[in-house]
PDB file of C-alpha atoms in Angstrom:
ATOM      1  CA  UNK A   1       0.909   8.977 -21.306  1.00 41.00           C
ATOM      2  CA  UNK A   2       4.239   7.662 -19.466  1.00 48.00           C
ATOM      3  CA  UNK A   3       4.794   4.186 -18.915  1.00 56.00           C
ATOM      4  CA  UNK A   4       4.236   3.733 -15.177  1.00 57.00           C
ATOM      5  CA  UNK A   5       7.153   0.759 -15.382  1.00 61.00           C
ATOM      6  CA  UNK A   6      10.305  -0.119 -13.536  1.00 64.00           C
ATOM      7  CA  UNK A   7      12.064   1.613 -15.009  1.00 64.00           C
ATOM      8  CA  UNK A   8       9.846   4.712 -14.602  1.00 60.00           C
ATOM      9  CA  UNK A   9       9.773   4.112 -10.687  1.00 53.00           C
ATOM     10  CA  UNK A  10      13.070   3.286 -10.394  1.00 62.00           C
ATOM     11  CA  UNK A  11      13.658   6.694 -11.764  1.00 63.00           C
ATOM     12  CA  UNK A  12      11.679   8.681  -9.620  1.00 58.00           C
ATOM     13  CA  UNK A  13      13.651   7.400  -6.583  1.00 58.00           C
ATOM     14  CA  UNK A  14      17.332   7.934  -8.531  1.00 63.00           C
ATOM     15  CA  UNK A  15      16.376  11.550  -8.835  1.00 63.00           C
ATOM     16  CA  UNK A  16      14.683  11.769  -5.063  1.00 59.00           C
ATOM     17  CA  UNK A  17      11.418  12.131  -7.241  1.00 56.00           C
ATOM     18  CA  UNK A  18       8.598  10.896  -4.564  1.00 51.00           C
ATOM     19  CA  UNK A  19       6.475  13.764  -3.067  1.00 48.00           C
ATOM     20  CA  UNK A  20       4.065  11.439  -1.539  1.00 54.00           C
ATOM     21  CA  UNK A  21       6.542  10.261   0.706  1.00 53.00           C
ATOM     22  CA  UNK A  22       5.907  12.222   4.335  1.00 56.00           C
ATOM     23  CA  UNK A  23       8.741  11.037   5.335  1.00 65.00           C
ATOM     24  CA  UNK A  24       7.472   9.074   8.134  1.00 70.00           C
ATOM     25  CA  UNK A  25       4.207   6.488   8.791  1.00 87.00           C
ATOM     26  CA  UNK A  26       0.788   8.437   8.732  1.00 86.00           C
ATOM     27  CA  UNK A  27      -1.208   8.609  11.758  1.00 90.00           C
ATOM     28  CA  UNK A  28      -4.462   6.701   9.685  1.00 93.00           C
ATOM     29  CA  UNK A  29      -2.122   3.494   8.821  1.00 94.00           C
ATOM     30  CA  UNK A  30      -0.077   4.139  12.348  1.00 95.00           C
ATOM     31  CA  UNK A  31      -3.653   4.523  14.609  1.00 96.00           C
ATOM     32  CA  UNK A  32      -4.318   1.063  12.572  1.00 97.00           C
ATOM     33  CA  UNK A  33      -1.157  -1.137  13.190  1.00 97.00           C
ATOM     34  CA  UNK A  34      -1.804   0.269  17.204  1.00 98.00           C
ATOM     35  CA  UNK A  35      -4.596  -1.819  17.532  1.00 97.00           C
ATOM     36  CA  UNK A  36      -3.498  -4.861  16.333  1.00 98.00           C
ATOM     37  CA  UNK A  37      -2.397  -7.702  18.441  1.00 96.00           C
ATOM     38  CA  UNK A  38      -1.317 -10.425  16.496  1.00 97.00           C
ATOM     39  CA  UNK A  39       2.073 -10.252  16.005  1.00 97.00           C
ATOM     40  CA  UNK A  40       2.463 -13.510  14.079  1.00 97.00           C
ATOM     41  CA  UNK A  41      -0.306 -11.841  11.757  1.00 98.00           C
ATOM     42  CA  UNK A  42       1.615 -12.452   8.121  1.00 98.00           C
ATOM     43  CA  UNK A  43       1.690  -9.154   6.204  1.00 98.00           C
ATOM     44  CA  UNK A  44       2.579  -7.601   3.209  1.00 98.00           C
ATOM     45  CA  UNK A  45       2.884  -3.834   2.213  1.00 97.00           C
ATOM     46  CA  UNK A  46       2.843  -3.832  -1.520  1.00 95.00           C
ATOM     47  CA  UNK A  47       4.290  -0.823  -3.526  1.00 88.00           C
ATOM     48  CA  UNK A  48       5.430  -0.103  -0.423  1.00 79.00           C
ATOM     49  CA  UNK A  49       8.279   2.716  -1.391  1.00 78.00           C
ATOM     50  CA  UNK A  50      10.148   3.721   1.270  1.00 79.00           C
ATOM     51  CA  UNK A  51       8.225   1.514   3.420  1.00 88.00           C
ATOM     52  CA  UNK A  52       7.699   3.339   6.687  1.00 90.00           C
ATOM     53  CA  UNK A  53       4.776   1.536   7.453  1.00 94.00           C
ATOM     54  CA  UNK A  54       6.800  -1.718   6.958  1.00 96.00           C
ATOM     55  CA  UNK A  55       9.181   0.019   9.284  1.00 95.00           C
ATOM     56  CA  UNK A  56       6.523   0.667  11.685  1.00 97.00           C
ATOM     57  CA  UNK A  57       4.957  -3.227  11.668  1.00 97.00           C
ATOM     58  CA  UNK A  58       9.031  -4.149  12.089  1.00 97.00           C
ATOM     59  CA  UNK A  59       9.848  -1.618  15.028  1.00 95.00           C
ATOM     60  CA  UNK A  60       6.334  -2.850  16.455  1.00 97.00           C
ATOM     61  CA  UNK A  61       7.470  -6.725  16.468  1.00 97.00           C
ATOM     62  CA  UNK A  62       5.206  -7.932  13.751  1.00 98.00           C
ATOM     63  CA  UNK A  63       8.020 -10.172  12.508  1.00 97.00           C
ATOM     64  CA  UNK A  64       6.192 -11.758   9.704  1.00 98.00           C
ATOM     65  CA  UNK A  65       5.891  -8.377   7.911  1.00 98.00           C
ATOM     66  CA  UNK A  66       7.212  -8.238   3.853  1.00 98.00           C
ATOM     67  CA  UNK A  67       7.815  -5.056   1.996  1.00 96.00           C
ATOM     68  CA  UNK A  68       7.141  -5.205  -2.092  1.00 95.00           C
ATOM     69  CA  UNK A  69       8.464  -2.760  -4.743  1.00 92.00           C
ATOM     70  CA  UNK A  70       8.884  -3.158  -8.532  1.00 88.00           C
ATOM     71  CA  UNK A  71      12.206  -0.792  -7.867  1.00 87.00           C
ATOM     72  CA  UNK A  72      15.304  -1.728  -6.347  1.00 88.00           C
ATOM     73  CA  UNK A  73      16.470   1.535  -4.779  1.00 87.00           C
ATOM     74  CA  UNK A  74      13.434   2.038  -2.202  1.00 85.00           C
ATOM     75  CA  UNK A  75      13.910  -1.400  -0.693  1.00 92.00           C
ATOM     76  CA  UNK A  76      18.377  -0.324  -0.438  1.00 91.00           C
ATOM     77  CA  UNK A  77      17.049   2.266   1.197  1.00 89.00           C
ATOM     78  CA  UNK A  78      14.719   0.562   3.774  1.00 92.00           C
ATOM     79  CA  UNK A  79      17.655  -2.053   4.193  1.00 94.00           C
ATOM     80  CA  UNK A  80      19.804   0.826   5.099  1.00 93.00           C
ATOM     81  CA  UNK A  81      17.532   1.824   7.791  1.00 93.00           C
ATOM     82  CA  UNK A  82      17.075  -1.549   8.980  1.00 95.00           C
ATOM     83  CA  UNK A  83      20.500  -3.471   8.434  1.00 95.00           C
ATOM     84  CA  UNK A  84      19.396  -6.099  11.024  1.00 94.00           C
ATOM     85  CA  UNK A  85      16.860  -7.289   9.079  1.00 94.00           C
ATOM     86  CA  UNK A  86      16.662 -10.217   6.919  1.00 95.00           C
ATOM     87  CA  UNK A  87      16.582  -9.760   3.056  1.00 94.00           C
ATOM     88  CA  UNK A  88      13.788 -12.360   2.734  1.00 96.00           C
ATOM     89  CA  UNK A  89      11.456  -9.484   4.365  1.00 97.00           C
ATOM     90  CA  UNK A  90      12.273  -7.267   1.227  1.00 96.00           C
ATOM     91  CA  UNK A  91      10.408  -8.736  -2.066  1.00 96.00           C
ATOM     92  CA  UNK A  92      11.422  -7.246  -5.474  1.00 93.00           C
ATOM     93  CA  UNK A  93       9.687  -7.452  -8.034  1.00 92.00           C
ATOM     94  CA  UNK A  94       5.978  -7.315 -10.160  1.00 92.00           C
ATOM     95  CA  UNK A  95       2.952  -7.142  -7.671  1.00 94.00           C
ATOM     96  CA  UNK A  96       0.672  -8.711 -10.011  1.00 95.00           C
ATOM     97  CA  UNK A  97       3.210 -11.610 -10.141  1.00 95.00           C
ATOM     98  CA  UNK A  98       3.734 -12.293  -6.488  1.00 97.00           C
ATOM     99  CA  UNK A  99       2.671 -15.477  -5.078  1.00 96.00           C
ATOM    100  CA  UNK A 100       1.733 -16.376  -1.376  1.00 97.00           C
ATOM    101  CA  UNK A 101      -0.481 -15.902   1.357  1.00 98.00           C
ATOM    102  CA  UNK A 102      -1.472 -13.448   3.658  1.00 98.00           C
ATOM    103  CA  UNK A 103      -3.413 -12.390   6.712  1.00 98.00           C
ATOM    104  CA  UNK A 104      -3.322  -8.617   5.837  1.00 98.00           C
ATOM    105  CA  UNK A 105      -2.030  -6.275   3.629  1.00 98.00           C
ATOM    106  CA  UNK A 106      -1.229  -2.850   4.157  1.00 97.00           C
ATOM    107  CA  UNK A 107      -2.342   0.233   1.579  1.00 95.00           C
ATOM    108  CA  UNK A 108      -0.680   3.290   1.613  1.00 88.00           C
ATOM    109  CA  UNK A 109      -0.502   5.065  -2.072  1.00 80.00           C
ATOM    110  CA  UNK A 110      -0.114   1.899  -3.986  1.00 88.00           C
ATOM    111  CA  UNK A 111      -3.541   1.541  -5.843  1.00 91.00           C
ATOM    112  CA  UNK A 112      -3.460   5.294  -6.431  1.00 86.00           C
ATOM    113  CA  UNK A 113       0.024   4.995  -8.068  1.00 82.00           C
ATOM    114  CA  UNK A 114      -1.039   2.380 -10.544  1.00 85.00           C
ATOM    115  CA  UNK A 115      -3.193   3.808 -13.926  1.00 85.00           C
ATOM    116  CA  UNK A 116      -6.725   3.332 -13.403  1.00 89.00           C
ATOM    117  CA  UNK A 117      -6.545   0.623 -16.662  1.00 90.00           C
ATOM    118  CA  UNK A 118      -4.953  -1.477 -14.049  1.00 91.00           C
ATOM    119  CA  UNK A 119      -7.434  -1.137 -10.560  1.00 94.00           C
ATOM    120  CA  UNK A 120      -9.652  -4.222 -11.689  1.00 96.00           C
ATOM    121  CA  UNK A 121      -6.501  -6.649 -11.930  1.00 96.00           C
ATOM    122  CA  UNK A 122      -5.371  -4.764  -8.618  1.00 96.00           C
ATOM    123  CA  UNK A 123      -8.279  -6.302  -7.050  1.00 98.00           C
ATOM    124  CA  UNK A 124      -8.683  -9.284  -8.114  1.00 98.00           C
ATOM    125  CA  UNK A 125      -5.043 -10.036  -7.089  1.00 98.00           C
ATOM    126  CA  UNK A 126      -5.356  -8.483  -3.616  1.00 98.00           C
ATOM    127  CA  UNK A 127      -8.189 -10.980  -3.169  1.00 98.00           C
ATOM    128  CA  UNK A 128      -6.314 -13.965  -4.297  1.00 98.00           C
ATOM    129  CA  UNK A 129      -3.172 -12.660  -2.167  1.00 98.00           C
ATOM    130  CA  UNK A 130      -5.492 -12.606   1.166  1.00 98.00           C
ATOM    131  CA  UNK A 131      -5.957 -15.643   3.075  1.00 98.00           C
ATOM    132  CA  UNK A 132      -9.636 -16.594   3.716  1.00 95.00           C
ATOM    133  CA  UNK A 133     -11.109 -13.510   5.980  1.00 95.00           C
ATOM    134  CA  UNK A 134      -7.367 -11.778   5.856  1.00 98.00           C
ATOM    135  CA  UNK A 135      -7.976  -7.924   5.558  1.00 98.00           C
ATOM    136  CA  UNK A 136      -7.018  -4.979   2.794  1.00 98.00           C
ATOM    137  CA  UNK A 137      -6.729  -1.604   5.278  1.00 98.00           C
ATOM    138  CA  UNK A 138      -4.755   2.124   4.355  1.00 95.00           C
ATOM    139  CA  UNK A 139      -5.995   4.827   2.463  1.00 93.00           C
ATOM    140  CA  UNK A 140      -7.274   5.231  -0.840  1.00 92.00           C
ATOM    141  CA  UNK A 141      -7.408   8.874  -2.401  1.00 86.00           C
ATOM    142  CA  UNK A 142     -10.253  10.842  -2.966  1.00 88.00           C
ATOM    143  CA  UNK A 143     -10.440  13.203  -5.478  1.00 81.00           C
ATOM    144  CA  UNK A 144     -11.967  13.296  -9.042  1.00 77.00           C
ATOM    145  CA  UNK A 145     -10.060  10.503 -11.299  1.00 70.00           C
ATOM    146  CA  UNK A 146      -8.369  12.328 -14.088  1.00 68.00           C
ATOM    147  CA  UNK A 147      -5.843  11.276 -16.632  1.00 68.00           C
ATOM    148  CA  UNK A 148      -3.280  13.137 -14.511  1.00 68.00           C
ATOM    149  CA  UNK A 149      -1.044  11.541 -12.043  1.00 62.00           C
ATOM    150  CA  UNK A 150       0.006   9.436 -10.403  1.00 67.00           C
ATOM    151  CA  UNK A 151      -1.953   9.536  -8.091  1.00 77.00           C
ATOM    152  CA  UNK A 152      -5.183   8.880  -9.769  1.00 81.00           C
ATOM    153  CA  UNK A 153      -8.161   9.979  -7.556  1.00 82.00           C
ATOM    154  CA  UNK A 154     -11.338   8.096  -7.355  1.00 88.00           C
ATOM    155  CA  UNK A 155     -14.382   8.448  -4.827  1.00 92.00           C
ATOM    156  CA  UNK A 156     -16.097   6.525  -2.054  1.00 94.00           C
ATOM    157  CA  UNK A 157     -19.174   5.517  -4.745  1.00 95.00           C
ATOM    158  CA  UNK A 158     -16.847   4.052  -7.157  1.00 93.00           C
ATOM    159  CA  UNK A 159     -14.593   2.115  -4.331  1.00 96.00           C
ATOM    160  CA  UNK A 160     -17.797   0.411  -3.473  1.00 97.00           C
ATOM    161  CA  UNK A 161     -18.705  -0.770  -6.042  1.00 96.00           C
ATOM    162  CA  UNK A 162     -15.156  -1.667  -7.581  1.00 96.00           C
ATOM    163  CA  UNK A 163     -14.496  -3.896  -4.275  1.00 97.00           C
ATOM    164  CA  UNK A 164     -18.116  -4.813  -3.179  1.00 97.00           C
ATOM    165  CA  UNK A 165     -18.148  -7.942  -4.977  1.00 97.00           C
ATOM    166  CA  UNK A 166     -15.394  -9.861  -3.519  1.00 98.00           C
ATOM    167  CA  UNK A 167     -14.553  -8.077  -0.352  1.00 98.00           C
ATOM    168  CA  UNK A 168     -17.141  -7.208   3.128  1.00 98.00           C
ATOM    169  CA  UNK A 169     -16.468  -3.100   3.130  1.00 97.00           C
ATOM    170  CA  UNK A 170     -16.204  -2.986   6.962  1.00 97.00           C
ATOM    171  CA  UNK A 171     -14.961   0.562   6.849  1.00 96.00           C
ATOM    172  CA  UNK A 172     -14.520   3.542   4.399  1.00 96.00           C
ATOM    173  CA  UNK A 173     -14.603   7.138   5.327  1.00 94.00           C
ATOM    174  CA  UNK A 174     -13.084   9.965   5.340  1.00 90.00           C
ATOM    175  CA  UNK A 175      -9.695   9.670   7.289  1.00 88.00           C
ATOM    176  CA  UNK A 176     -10.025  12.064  10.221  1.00 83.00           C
ATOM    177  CA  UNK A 177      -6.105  12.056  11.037  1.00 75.00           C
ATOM    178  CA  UNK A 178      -4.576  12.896   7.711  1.00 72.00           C
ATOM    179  CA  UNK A 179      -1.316  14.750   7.279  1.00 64.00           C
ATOM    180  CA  UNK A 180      -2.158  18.485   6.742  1.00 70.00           C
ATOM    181  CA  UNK A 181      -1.418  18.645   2.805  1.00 65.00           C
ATOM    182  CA  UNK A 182      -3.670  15.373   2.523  1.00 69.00           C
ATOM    183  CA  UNK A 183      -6.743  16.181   4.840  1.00 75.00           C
ATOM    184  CA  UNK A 184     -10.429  15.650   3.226  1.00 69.00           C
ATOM    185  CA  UNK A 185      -8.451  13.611   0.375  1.00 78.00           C
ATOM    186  CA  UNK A 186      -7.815  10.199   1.903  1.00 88.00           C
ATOM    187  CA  UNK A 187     -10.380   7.531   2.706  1.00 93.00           C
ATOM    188  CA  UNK A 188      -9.037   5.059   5.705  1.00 95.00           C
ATOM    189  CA  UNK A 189     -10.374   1.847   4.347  1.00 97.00           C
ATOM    190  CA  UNK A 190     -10.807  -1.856   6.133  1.00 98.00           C
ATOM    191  CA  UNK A 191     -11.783  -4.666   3.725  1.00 98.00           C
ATOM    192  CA  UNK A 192     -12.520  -8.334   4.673  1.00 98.00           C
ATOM    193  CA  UNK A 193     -11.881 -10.831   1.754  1.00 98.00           C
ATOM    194  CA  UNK A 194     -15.136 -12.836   0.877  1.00 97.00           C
TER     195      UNK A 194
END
């Protein structure tokens, strides 16, 4: 199996490698940021990619939005698009090592991308990254969890249960709003930290 590493991310973006991208925000994560209203709300997109949900929080005035990536050349390329924007905003480096605090973080492809070994240490650091009652939301795939990927699938019973103990599942369903090559394959998810 390949070594889902830097230097294998960094790769995928060198070679314009990154058919999950749709190029834009989806409407589940975009219908989500539309309701929000605080805009001092501190927020992080991890694995974030291109970051066009970043973008989107930005463009939207949610100033105390971060972008993470393990690989350099997504977050050049988000700088590129936003050359007004302060570097601090744009974190590089190891998800499971970042440190701070937040209100909410943002899912979109992240958990999916990481190998399945790796989703209980995904969790338990997405808890301890949340500020008391901050909020997980995106979309988690859903589609039989094989050995082949990324992305890894996985299904509503075994989200439960993987996140039931230390987060309130306020929401998880079927995404009605997916992008046409995605639809019946995405949960939207909201979940409260205990």
């Amino acid at each position: 199996m390949t070594t889902l590493d830097k230097n294998y991310w960094e790769n995928r973006y060198q070679t314009d490698s990154f058919p999950w991208d749709a190029g834009t925000i989806t409407l589940p994560i975009k219908t989500y940021i539309d309701q929000l209203t605080n805009k001092s709300s501190k927020i992080l997109v991890p694995g974030a990619g291109n970051g066009h949900e970043f973008e989107y929080l930005i463009q939207k005035g949610f100033n105390n939005s971060y972008v993470l990536d393990i690989a350099p050349t997504p977050l050049e390329n988000i700088k590129k698009r936003l050359p007004e924007l302060s570097n601090e905003h744009l974190l590089y480096g190891d998800f499971f090592e970042h440190k701070s605090q937040y209100d909410l973080i943002i899912e979109q492809t992240f958990f999916c991308a990481l190998p399945p070994t790796l989703r209980a240490k995904y969790i338990q650091k997405m808890h301890s990254l949340l500020a008391t009652g901050g909020k997980l939301a995106g979309l988690l795939f859903q589609f039989p969890l094989t050995e082949e990927g990324p992305p890894f699938g996985g299904s509503i019973e075994e989200y439960q249960k993987s996140f039931g103990d230390l987060f309130k599942i306020h929401t998880l369903e079927t995404a009605h709003n997916s992008i046409k090559p995605r639809e019946g394959k995405e949960l939207f998810f909201i979940f409260e930290k205990k």
